[in-house]
Amino acid sequence: MKEQVRGTVEMTAAMTILGTIGWFVVMSDRPALDVVFWRCVFGAATLLLICAGMGLLRGLLNLRMLGWAALGGVAIVTNWFMLFQSYSMASISVSTAVYNTQPFMLVLFGAVFFGEKLTLNKFAWLGIAFAGLLLIIAGKPTGGFTGSDYAGGILMALGAAFFWATAAIITKKLKGSPPHLIALIQVCVGILMLIPFADLQNLPDTAQSWGSLVTVGVVHTGIMYVLMYGAVQKLPTHLQGSLSFIYLAIDQTSKVATLCVLKLDTLKTTLCELCLPDGSQRGHPSILTLILI
């Protein structure tokens, strides 16, 4: 399989996986910083097993790779925290839309650091993206649907986009280095960064929360970053940017599913409250009640 075709397949798979992360973050019911910390922990465990199984822990590490990968780790962990934090400051929809300016930042970085040409077609897409961003910011939702700090949430999402593009450019600079090893170094850096701030006194106490955190670490970090970093090393930045929009499409679908589950859960609670204190129901339970329970 040709390198660019393989990279396209890997990037498509990575963005499809990443698009479902919002569901698991919501289901974990944990603060943003804790989600990022456990993402690093379970991601590191997964990547360590992968790297050990592939024999990547011997003879491949050098100071240049370690330094650049560690710098990329700081960028990617900062990206995760800023994105998750922006959800509560603005809204998930607005934050995601603003965050998806990162493909365009990546194209600009490619021109600055790798000399990739900015054609008229690329400029047109950048202009459309910028105009869309202005419309998003100007069209602040009303009626209590925003978070605690709308402007701050916008800035957080933009910052997250910037650090994602930074991490991608650093990974591209490490072309030839195993993406598995790069990702392992980065999540280990994340653990060291976050362990002083992680709430280890109040651990998750439900199977749903632990299951969501494990999935975010194993699937959305360990597996996804191996695919994405492998693709980043094979593709030109403008193609990486274009394929990144798959994430937005999957993410929006995931949000609809998440909203449906939350609405059904609320409806279930409301219907159950119709029960008598001893647990018996007023009259016969409806089919809908039985389905929801």
XYZ file of C-alpha atoms in Angstrom:
293
model
C 0.000 0.000 0.000
C 1.381 3.414 -0.949
C 2.498 5.595 1.954
C -0.062 8.371 1.363
C -2.942 5.925 0.920
C -1.973 4.145 4.123
C -1.707 7.474 5.916
C -5.179 8.446 4.686
C -6.658 5.183 5.993
C -4.912 5.643 9.352
C -6.040 9.274 9.707
C -9.621 8.382 8.791
C -9.689 5.601 11.398
C -8.099 7.864 14.026
C -10.570 10.708 13.485
C -13.507 8.278 13.547
C -12.367 6.964 16.930
C -11.648 10.441 18.274
C -15.096 11.668 17.281
C -16.691 9.433 19.927
C -14.585 10.696 22.853
C -17.202 13.244 23.988
C -19.616 10.442 24.880
C -17.106 8.749 27.199
C -15.939 12.018 28.786
C -19.557 12.832 29.704
C -20.220 9.286 30.939
C -17.107 9.345 33.155
C -18.687 12.137 35.251
C -15.246 13.405 36.321
C -13.593 16.864 36.287
C -11.595 17.731 33.147
C -8.209 17.485 34.874
C -8.977 14.038 36.295
C -10.150 12.764 32.895
C -6.892 13.910 31.287
C -4.812 12.348 34.079
C -6.480 8.942 33.815
C -6.350 9.202 30.034
C -2.575 9.473 30.337
C -2.349 6.606 32.865
C -4.367 4.074 30.875
C -2.923 5.319 27.588
C 0.612 4.845 28.919
C -0.170 1.296 30.088
C -1.580 0.423 26.653
C 1.297 1.990 24.724
C 3.899 0.387 27.007
C 2.497 -3.062 26.192
C 2.408 -2.244 22.471
C 5.968 -0.877 22.435
C 7.312 -3.810 24.498
C 5.570 -6.314 22.232
C 7.071 -4.679 19.134
C 10.553 -4.424 20.665
C 10.580 -0.627 20.485
C 12.005 -0.025 23.959
C 15.561 -0.988 23.018
C 17.999 1.054 21.010
C 15.533 3.534 19.504
C 15.546 6.245 22.146
C 17.945 9.160 21.782
C 18.103 12.633 23.308
C 16.783 14.358 20.172
C 13.710 12.139 19.936
C 13.134 12.223 23.701
C 13.328 16.020 23.808
C 11.001 16.674 20.873
C 8.514 13.992 21.954
C 8.443 15.388 25.509
C 7.765 18.873 24.123
C 4.959 17.395 22.039
C 3.651 15.740 25.207
C 3.378 19.079 26.962
C 1.488 20.438 23.941
C -0.941 17.528 23.605
C -1.761 17.298 27.328
C -2.345 21.059 27.424
C -4.600 20.592 24.405
C -6.692 17.947 26.167
C -7.113 19.981 29.338
C -8.013 23.235 27.549
C -10.570 21.504 25.321
C -12.325 19.661 28.161
C -12.276 22.816 30.302
C -13.809 24.905 27.502
C -16.904 22.650 27.498
C -18.034 23.985 30.879
C -16.989 27.567 30.150
C -18.818 28.035 26.826
C -20.736 25.002 25.571
C -19.773 21.679 24.022
C -21.142 22.634 20.591
C -19.443 26.038 20.420
C -16.181 24.711 21.858
C -16.071 21.887 19.315
C -16.787 24.261 16.435
C -14.046 26.684 17.507
C -11.641 23.802 18.187
C -12.034 22.684 14.601
C -9.997 25.649 13.431
C -6.981 23.443 14.189
C -6.765 22.013 10.622
C -6.236 25.534 9.340
C -3.618 26.270 11.970
C -1.904 23.071 10.850
C -1.854 24.244 7.226
C -0.307 27.564 8.268
C 2.283 25.785 10.420
C 3.122 23.535 7.458
C 3.834 26.604 5.337
C 5.963 28.251 8.048
C 8.000 25.242 9.230
C 8.070 22.915 6.215
C 7.807 25.358 3.319
C 4.543 23.890 2.008
C 2.918 26.233 -0.485
C -0.262 28.098 0.420
C -2.260 28.017 -2.792
C -5.264 30.204 -3.600
C -7.526 27.224 -2.886
C -6.033 26.817 0.599
C -6.398 30.541 1.264
C -10.084 30.318 0.280
C -10.702 27.550 2.805
C -8.823 29.483 5.483
C -10.997 32.530 4.761
C -14.200 30.516 5.009
C -13.034 29.010 8.307
C -12.197 32.419 9.740
C -15.569 33.832 8.676
C -17.328 30.859 10.253
C -15.407 31.384 13.480
C -16.512 35.038 13.596
C -20.147 33.970 13.111
C -19.862 31.410 15.907
C -18.401 33.948 18.323
C -20.960 36.614 17.337
C -23.869 34.190 17.611
C -23.560 33.572 21.343
C -26.437 31.326 22.451
C -29.019 32.748 24.812
C -31.492 31.312 27.256
C -29.034 29.768 29.702
C -27.400 27.356 27.275
C -23.900 28.744 27.727
C -21.397 27.864 30.388
C -19.841 29.988 33.090
C -17.518 32.058 30.858
C -18.393 32.173 27.162
C -15.449 34.330 26.039
C -13.052 32.329 28.188
C -14.402 29.094 26.702
C -13.781 30.426 23.174
C -10.191 31.303 24.082
C -9.691 27.901 25.722
C -10.931 26.107 22.589
C -8.662 28.224 20.376
C -5.756 27.479 22.688
C -6.559 23.768 22.494
C -6.561 23.961 18.679
C -3.196 25.739 18.706
C -1.576 23.125 20.942
C -3.024 20.254 18.867
C -1.501 21.725 15.716
C 1.779 22.268 17.595
C 1.878 18.622 18.690
C 1.128 17.469 15.136
C 3.960 19.578 13.694
C 6.396 18.228 16.294
C 5.358 14.671 15.416
C 5.892 15.388 11.721
C 9.409 16.594 12.568
C 10.046 13.177 14.111
C 9.280 11.351 10.858
C 10.903 7.943 10.918
C 10.472 7.526 14.668
C 7.874 4.914 15.704
C 4.565 6.700 16.452
C 3.908 4.191 19.249
C 7.048 5.341 21.066
C 6.323 9.044 20.505
C 2.845 8.655 21.987
C 4.207 6.664 24.953
C 6.708 9.398 25.811
C 3.986 12.045 25.548
C 1.503 10.373 27.875
C 4.278 9.665 30.400
C 5.078 13.385 30.335
C 1.357 13.980 30.899
C 1.349 11.804 34.020
C 4.293 13.740 35.465
C 2.599 17.051 34.635
C -0.766 16.189 36.165
C -0.112 13.909 39.134
C 0.401 16.870 41.541
C -3.075 18.141 40.635
C -5.038 14.899 40.216
C -7.692 14.171 42.840
C -6.471 10.774 44.009
C -8.390 11.035 47.285
C -11.761 10.848 45.539
C -11.474 8.077 42.988
C -14.366 7.107 40.693
C -16.788 4.823 42.504
C -18.870 3.352 39.666
C -18.175 0.801 36.951
C -19.497 3.278 34.371
C -16.986 5.926 35.378
C -14.019 3.544 35.433
C -15.120 1.917 32.183
C -15.345 5.311 30.465
C -11.898 6.365 31.705
C -10.325 3.066 30.620
C -11.896 3.408 27.166
C -10.647 6.989 26.801
C -7.154 5.811 27.773
C -6.923 2.555 25.823
C -8.957 3.334 22.694
C -8.982 7.123 22.339
C -5.343 7.503 23.398
C -3.331 4.297 23.014
C -4.850 3.043 19.774
C -5.974 6.356 18.293
C -2.647 8.156 18.712
C -0.700 5.304 17.142
C -2.956 5.630 14.088
C -2.941 9.438 14.009
C 0.798 9.899 14.517
C 1.502 7.241 11.913
C -0.679 9.213 9.492
C 0.848 12.593 10.400
C 4.282 11.299 9.395
C 2.999 10.149 5.991
C 0.647 12.958 4.878
C 1.133 16.591 3.807
C -0.362 19.027 6.305
C -3.222 20.184 4.061
C -4.435 16.582 3.672
C -4.140 16.017 7.419
C -6.241 19.116 7.947
C -8.921 17.994 5.503
C -9.210 14.536 7.078
C -9.433 16.082 10.558
C -12.953 17.258 9.713
C -14.083 13.632 9.934
C -13.720 14.147 13.679
C -16.258 16.975 13.599
C -18.823 14.884 11.694
C -18.483 11.897 14.035
C -18.383 14.168 17.071
C -21.696 15.798 16.173
C -23.315 12.378 15.717
C -21.915 11.284 19.081
C -23.323 14.407 20.752
C -26.805 13.632 19.430
C -26.549 10.108 20.858
C -25.276 11.446 24.190
C -28.110 13.964 24.383
C -30.670 11.246 23.670
C -29.300 9.074 26.470
C -29.296 11.966 28.939
C -32.853 12.910 27.974
C -33.998 9.301 28.351
C -32.287 9.081 31.737
C -34.104 12.226 32.861
C -37.402 10.839 31.580
C -36.757 7.556 33.373
C -36.146 9.402 36.660
C -39.314 11.445 36.202
C -41.419 8.378 35.501
C -39.937 6.506 38.450
C -40.848 9.403 40.717
C -44.487 8.614 39.916
C -44.094 5.433 41.933
C -45.420 5.216 45.469
C -42.944 5.309 48.398
C -43.183 1.527 48.855
C -42.104 0.998 45.216
C -45.556 0.070 43.851
C -46.923 2.117 40.978
C -50.092 4.088 40.618
C -51.975 1.861 38.280
C -50.253 -0.313 35.668
C -46.763 0.642 34.469
C -46.656 1.912 30.928
C -44.662 0.114 28.254
C -42.342 3.127 28.057
C -41.599 2.914 31.783
C -40.770 -0.780 31.522
C -38.461 -0.137 28.550
C -36.626 2.675 30.303
C -36.145 0.648 33.485
